[in-house]
Tab-separated table of C-alpha atoms in Angstrom:
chain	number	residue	atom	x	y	z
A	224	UNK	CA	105.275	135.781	119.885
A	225	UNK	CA	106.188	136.045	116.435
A	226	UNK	CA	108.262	133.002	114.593
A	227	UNK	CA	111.436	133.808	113.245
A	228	UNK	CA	112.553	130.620	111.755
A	229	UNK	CA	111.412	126.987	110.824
A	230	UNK	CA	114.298	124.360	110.864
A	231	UNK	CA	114.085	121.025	110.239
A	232	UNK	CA	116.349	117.603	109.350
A	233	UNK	CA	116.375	113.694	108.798
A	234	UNK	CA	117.512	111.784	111.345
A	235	UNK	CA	118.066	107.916	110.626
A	236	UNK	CA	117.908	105.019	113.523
A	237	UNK	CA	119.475	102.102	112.761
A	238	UNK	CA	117.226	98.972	113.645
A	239	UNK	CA	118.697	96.027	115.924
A	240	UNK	CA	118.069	93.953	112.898
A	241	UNK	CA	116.264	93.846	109.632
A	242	UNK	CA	112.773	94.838	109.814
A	243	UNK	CA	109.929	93.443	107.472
A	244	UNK	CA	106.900	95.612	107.615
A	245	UNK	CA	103.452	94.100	106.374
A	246	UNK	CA	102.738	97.265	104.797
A	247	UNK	CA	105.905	96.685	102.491
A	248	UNK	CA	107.079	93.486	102.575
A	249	UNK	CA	109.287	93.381	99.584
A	250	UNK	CA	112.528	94.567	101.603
A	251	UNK	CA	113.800	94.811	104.704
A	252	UNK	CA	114.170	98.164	106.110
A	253	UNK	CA	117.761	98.640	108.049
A	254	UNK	CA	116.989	102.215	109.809
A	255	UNK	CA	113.772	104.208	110.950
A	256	UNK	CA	113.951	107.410	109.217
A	257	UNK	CA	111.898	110.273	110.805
A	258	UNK	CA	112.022	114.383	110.863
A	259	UNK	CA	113.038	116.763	113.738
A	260	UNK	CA	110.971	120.038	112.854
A	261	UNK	CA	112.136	123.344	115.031
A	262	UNK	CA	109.752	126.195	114.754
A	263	UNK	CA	111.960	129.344	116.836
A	264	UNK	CA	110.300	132.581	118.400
A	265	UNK	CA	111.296	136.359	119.115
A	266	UNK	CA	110.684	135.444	122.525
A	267	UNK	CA	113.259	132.832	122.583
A	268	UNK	CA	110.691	129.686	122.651
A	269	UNK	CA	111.736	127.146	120.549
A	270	UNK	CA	108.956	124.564	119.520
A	271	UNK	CA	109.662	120.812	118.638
A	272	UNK	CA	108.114	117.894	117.006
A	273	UNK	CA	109.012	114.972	114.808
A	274	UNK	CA	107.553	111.932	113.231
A	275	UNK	CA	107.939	108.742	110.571
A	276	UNK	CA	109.033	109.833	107.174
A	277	UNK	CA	109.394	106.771	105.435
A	278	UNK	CA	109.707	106.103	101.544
A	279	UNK	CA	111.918	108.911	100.950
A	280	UNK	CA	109.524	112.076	102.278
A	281	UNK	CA	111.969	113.220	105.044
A	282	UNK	CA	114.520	115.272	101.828
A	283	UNK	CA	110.854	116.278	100.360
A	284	UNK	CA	109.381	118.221	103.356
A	285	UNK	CA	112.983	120.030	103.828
A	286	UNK	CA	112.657	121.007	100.518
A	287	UNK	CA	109.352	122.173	100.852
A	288	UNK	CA	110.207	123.756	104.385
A	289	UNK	CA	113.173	125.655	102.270
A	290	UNK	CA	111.190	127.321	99.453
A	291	UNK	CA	108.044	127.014	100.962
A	292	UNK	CA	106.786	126.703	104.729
A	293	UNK	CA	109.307	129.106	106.117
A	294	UNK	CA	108.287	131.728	103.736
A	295	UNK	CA	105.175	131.562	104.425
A	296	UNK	CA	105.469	131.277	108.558
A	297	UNK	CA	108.156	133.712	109.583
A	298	UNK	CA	106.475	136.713	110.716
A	299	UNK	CA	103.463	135.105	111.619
A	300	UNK	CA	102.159	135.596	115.399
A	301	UNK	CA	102.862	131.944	117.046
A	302	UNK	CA	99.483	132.110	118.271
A	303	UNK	CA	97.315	132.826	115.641
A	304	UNK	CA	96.761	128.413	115.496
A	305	UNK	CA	94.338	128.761	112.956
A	306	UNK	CA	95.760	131.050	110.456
A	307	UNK	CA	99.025	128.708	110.174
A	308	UNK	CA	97.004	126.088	109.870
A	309	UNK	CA	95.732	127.893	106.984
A	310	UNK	CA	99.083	128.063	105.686
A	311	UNK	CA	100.042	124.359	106.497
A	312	UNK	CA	96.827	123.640	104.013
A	313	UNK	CA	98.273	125.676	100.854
A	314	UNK	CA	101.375	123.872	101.025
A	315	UNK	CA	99.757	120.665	101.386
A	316	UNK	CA	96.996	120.975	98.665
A	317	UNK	CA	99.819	122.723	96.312
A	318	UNK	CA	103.375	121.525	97.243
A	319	UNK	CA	103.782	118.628	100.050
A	320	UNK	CA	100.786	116.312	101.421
A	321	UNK	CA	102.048	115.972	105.407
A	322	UNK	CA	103.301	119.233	106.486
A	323	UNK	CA	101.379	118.441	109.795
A	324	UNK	CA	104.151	117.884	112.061
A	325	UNK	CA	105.170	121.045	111.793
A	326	UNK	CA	102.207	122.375	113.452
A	327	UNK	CA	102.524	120.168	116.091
A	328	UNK	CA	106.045	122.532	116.830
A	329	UNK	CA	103.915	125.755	116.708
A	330	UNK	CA	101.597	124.315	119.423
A	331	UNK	CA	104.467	122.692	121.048
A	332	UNK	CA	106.009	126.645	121.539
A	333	UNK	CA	102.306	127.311	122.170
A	334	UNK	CA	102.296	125.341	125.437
A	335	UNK	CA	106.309	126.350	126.845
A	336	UNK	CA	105.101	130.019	126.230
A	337	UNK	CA	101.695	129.513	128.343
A	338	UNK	CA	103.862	127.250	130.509
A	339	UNK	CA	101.037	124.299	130.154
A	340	UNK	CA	101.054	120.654	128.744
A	341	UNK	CA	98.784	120.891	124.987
A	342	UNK	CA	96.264	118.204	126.406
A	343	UNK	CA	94.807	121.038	129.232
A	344	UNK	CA	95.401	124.068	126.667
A	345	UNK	CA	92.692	122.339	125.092
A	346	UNK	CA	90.600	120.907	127.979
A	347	UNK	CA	91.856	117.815	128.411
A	348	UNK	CA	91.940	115.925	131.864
A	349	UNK	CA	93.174	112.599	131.483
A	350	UNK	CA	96.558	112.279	133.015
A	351	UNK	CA	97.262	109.148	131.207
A	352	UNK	CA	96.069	106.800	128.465
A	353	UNK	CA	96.282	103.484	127.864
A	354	UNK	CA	98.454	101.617	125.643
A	355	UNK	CA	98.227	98.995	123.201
A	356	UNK	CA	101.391	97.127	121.636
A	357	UNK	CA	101.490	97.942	117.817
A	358	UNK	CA	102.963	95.136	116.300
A	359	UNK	CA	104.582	95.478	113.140
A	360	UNK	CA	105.570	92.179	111.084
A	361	UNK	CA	103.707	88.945	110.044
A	362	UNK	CA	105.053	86.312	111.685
A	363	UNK	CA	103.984	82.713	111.963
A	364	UNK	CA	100.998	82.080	114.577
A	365	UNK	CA	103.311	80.573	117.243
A	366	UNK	CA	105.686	82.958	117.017
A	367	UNK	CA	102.817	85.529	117.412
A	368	UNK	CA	101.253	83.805	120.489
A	369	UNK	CA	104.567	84.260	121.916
A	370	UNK	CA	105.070	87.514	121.506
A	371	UNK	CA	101.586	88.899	122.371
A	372	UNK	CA	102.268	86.419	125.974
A	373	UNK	CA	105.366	88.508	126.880
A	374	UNK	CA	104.247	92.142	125.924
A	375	UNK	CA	101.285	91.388	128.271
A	376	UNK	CA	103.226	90.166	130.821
A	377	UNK	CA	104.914	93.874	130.527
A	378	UNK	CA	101.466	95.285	130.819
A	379	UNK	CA	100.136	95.806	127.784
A	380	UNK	CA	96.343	95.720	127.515
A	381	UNK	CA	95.892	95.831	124.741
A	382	UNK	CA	97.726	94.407	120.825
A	383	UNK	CA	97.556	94.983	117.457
A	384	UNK	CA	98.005	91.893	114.773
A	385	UNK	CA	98.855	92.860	111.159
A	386	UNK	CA	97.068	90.279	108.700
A	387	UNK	CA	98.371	90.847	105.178
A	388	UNK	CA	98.407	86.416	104.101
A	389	UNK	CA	97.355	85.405	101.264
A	390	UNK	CA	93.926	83.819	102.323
A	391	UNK	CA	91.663	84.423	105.359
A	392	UNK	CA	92.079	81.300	106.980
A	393	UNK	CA	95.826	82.473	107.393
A	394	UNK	CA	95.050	85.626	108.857
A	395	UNK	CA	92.458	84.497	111.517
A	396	UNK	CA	95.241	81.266	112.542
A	397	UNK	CA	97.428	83.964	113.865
A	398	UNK	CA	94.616	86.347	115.859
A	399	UNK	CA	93.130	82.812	116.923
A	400	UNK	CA	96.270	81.399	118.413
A	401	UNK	CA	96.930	85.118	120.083
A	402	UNK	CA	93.576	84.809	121.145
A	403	UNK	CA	94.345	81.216	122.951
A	404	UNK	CA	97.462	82.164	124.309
A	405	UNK	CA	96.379	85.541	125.890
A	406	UNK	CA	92.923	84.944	126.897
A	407	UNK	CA	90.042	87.135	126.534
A	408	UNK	CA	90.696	89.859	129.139
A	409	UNK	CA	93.637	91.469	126.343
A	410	UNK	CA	92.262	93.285	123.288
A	411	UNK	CA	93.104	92.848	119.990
A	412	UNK	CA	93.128	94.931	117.354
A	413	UNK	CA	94.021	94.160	113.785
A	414	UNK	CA	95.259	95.879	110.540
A	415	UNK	CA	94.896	94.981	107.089
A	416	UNK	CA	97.155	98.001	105.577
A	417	UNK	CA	95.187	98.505	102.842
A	418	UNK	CA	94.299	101.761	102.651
A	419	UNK	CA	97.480	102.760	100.595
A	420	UNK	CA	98.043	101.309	96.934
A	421	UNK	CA	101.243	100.420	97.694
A	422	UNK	CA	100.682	98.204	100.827
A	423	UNK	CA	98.230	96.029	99.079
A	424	UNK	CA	100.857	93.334	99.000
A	425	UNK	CA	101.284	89.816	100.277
A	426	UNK	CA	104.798	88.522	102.053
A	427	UNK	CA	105.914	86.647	99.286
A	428	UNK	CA	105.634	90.658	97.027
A	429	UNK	CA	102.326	88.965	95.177
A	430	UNK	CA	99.315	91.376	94.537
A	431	UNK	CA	97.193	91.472	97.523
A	432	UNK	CA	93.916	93.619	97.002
A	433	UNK	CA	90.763	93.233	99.913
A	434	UNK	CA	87.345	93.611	98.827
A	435	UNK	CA	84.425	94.564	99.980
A	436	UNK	CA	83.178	90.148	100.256
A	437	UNK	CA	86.849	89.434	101.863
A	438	UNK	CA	86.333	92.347	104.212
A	439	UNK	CA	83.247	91.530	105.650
A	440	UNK	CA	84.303	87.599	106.041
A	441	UNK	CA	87.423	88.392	107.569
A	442	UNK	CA	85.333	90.649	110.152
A	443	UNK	CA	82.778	87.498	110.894
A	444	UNK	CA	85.658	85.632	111.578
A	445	UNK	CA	86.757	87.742	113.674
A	446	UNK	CA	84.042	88.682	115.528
A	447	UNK	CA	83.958	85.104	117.251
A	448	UNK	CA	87.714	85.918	118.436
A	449	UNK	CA	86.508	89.022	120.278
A	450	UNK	CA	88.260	91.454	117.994
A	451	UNK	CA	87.985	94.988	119.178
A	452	UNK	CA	88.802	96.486	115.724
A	453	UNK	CA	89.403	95.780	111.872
A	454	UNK	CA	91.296	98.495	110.238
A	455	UNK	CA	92.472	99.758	107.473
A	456	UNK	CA	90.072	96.910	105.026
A	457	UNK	CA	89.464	98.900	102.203
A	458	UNK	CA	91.195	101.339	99.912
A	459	UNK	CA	91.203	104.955	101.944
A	460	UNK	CA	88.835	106.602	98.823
A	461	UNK	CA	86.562	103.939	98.442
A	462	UNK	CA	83.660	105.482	100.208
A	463	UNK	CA	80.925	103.814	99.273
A	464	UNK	CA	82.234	100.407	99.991
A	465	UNK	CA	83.446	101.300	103.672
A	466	UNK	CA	80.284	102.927	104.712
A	467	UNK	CA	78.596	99.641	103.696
A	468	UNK	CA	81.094	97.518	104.935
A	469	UNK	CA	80.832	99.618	108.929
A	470	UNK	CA	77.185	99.190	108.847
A	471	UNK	CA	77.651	95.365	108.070
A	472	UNK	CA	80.379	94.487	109.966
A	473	UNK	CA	79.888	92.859	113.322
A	474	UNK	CA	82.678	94.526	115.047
A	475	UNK	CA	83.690	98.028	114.609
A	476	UNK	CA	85.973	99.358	111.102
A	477	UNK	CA	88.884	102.004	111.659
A	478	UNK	CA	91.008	103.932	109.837
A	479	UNK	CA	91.252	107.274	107.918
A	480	UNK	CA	95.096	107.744	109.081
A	481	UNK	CA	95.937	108.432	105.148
A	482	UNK	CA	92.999	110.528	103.989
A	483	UNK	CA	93.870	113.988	104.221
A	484	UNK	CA	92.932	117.358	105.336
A	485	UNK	CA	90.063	117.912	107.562
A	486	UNK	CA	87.081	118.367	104.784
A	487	UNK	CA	87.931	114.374	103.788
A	488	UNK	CA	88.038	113.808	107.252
A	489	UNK	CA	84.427	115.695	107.813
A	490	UNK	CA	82.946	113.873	104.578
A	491	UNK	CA	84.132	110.383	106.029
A	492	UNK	CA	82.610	111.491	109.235
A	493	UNK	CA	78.949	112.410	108.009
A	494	UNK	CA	79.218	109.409	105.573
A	495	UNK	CA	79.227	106.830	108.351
A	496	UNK	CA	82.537	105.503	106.600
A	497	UNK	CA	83.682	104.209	110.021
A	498	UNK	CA	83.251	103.350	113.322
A	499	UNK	CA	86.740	105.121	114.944
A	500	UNK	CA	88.414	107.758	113.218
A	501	UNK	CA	92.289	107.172	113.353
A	502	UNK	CA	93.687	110.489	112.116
A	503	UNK	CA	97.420	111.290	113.027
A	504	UNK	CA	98.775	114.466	114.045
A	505	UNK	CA	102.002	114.261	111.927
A	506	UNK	CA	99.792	113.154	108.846
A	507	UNK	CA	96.673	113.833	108.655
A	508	UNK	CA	95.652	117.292	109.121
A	509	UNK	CA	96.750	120.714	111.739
A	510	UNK	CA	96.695	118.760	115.313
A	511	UNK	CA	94.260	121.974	116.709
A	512	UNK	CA	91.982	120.971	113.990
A	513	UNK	CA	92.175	117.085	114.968
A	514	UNK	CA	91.143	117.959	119.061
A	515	UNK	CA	87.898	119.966	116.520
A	516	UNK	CA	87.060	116.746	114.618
A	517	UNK	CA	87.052	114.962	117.333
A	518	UNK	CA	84.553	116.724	119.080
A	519	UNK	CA	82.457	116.556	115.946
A	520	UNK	CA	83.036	112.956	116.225
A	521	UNK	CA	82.055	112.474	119.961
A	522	UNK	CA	78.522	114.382	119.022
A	523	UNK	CA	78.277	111.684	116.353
A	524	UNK	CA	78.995	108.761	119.304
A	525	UNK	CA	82.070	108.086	117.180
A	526	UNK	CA	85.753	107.569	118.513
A	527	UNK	CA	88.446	108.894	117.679
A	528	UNK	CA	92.161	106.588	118.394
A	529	UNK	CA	94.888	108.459	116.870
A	530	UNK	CA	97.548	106.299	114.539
A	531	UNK	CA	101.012	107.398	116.192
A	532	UNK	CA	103.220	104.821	114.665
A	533	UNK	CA	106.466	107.250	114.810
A	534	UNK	CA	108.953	107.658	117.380
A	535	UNK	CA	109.088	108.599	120.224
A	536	UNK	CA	109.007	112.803	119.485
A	537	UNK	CA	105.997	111.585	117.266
A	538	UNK	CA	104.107	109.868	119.732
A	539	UNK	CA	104.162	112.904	122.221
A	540	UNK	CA	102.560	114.625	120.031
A	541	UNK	CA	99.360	112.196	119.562
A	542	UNK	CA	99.611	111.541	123.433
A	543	UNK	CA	98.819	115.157	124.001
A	544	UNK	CA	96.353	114.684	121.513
A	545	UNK	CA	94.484	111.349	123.324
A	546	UNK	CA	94.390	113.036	126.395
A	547	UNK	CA	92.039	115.662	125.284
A	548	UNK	CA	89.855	114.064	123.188
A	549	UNK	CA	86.374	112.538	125.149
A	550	UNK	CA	86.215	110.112	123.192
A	551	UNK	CA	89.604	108.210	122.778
A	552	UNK	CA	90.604	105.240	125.089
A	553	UNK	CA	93.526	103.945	123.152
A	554	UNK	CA	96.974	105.236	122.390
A	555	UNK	CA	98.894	103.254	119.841
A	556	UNK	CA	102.043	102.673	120.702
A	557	UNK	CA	104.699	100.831	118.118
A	558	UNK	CA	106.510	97.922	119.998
A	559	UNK	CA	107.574	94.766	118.125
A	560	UNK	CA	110.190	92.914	120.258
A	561	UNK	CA	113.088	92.834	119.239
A	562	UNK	CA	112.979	95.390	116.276
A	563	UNK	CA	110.517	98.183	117.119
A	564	UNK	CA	111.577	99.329	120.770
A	565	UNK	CA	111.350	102.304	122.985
A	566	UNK	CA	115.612	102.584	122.586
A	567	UNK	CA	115.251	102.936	118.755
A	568	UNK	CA	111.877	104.732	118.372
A	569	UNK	CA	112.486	107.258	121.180
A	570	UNK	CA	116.179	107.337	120.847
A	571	UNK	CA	115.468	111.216	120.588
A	572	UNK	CA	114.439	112.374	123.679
A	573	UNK	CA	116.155	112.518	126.842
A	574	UNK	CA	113.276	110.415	128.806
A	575	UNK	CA	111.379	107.805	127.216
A	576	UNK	CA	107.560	107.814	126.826
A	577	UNK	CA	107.243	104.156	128.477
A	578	UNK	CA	104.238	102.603	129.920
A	579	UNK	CA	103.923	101.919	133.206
A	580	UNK	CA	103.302	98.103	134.726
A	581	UNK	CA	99.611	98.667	134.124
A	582	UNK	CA	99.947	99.623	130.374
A	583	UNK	CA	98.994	103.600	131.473
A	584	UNK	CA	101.419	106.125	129.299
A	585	UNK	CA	101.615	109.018	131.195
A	586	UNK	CA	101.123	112.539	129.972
A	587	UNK	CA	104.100	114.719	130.818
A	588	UNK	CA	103.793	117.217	133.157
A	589	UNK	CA	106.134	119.862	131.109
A	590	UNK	CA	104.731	122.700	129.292
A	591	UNK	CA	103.993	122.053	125.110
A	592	UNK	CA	104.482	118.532	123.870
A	593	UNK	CA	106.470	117.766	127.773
A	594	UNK	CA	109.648	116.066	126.335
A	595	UNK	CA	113.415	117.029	125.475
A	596	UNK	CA	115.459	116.250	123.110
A	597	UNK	CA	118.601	114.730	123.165
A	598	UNK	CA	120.883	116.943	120.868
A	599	UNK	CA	124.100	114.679	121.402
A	600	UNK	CA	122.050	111.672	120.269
A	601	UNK	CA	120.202	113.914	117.202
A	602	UNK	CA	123.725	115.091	116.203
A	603	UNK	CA	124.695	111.479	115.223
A	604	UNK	CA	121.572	110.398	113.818
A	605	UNK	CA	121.090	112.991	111.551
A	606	UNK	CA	121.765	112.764	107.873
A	607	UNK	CA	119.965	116.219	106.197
A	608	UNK	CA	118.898	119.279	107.567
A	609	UNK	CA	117.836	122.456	106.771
């Protein structure tokens, strides 16, 4: 099954309202923008995939799908995984960093040729996976309690808390007040966003930098709140300080969704640098060579909790992934009432990926990633393609 072209565009979804990310609070953002990647076959399959592609990178990977990824994938045998994964790593050590998500469409053509869902392609048996709500603002405590009441009245499990305040007492206010108004049988998980340079800032656009001493405190403190997870703590390179900081920490340190390519993943790994792995199929590295780490991680008793904060076409993708990993028992799911919702994130597809009164996502049944898209509601959201 040979591929005979790689298309891709932008698409942009307008928010409900304004939306003020932790990770870059100095503006509010007005649309989601996101890629549509189309990988075509001789034998008339037709692979999808999308994801976030924030901060301007949706134009870059066209350009580099232009002069560079279709070059090199036409011709090749849709099969032969590994060998465009190969590919997928020249243009990302040489030309553009996440070219990932278009390996997700060569799988997803992968599965509608074979006629199978990815997640049993690779071995996978889990017809569903839990959900947790990823919230994505800093909002005051009470607002927060609020919020986390309602989403698990919906059925979430499961919720994620961004802390990016100035001190630590402000950041454990808001999980303990969650942590009062939900009660103990709903995790939480929460997120520093500071693995990037350019996140490491506070809401008012001061200079916000963890260490390694703020890191651990914050983790004591929230160890007494039950916290399932810190993440994100410490710059993504700073090895040396993370593996210390996991094998001091009283409750388990994720992250690893911005270091690159699977032999950073592998060094993190053997390092000890954390306790679950949080790579993301449209980021991170090929998505055949994520369901590999992740058995390396299992035979390390490590987990492995994909980040999948995209839309909708980018969370199939890391669903497929969940399900076949033996060692993954969360899927993050972006939800922040009244911004980030299922009608804006998965505006793409023709069926939602919603979870069900228990906070279960199911895995589609259809062959590759299992969704549709909607081309009448791509048509008007796109603003580029290639």
């Amino acid at each position: 099954m040979k591929i005979t072209d790689v298309r891709g565009r932008v698409i942009e979804m307008p928010y409900p309202r304004p939306f003020i990310p932790s990770w870059a609070p100095e503006g509010a953002h007005r649309a989601m923008s996101a890629v549509i990647v189309e990988v075509e076959t001789d034998a008339g399959v037709v692979g999808v995939a999308g994801g976030d592609m924030g901060h301007g990178t949706g134009p870059m990977l066209l350009e580099a799908l232009k002069g560079w990824i279709r070059p090199q994938l036409v011709g090749l045998d849709a099969f032969a995984t590994t060998h465009v994964a190969n590919r997928l790593r020249y243009v990302a050590e040489y030309v553009f960093p996440r070219p990932w998500v278009v390996g997700v469409a060569v799988w997803d053509a992968v599965g509608k040729a074979c006629g199978q869902p990815l997640y049993k392609l690779w071995g996978g048996h889990a017809g569903s996976v839990r959900a947790y709500a990823s919230f994505g603002e800093v909002r005051d405590p009470a607002q927060r309690a609020e919020d986390a009441v309602r989403v698990a009245e919906e059925g979430f499990r499961g919720i994620k808390l961004r802390v990016h305040s100035a001190t630590i007492a402000e950041d454990v206010a808001q999980v303990a007040a969650v942590r009062e108004a939900v009660g103990p049988d709903v995790a939480i998980m929460v997120d520093a966003n500071q693995a990037a340079s350019r996140w490491r800032y506070a809401p008012d656009g001061s200079r916000l930098i963890w260490d390694y001493d703020r890191a651990l405190a914050t983790a004591k403190e929230l160890a007494g709140l039950g916290v399932a997870w810190l993440e994100e703590p410490l710059p993504r390179h700073d090895y040396r300080a993370l593996c210390e900081l996991t094998a001091a920490s009283p409750i388990p340190i994720a992250g690893c969704e911005h270091n690159r390519g699977i032999g950073q993943l592998v060094r993190m790994l053997e390092d000890g640098c954390f306790d679950i792995f949080q790579p993301d199929a449209n980021e991170s590295e090929e998505i055949g060579a994520l369901r590999d780490f992740g058995a390396m991680a299992a035979a390390r008793q490590r987990r492995v909790i994909p980040h999948a904060w995209a839309t909708g076409l980018g969370v199939a993708g890391n669903l497929q992934l969940c399900a076949s990993l033996p060692n993954c028992d969360w899927l993050e799911y972006p939800y922040d009432p009244p911004v980030i919702v299922p009608r804006v994130f998965h505006s793409m597809l023709t069926e939602p990926l919603l979870p069900d009164p228990t906070g279960e996502v199911k895995v589609p049944d259809g062959p590759g990633l299992g969704v549709e898209l909607d081309r009448e509601a791509i048509e008007s959201l796109t603003v580029l393609q290639v």
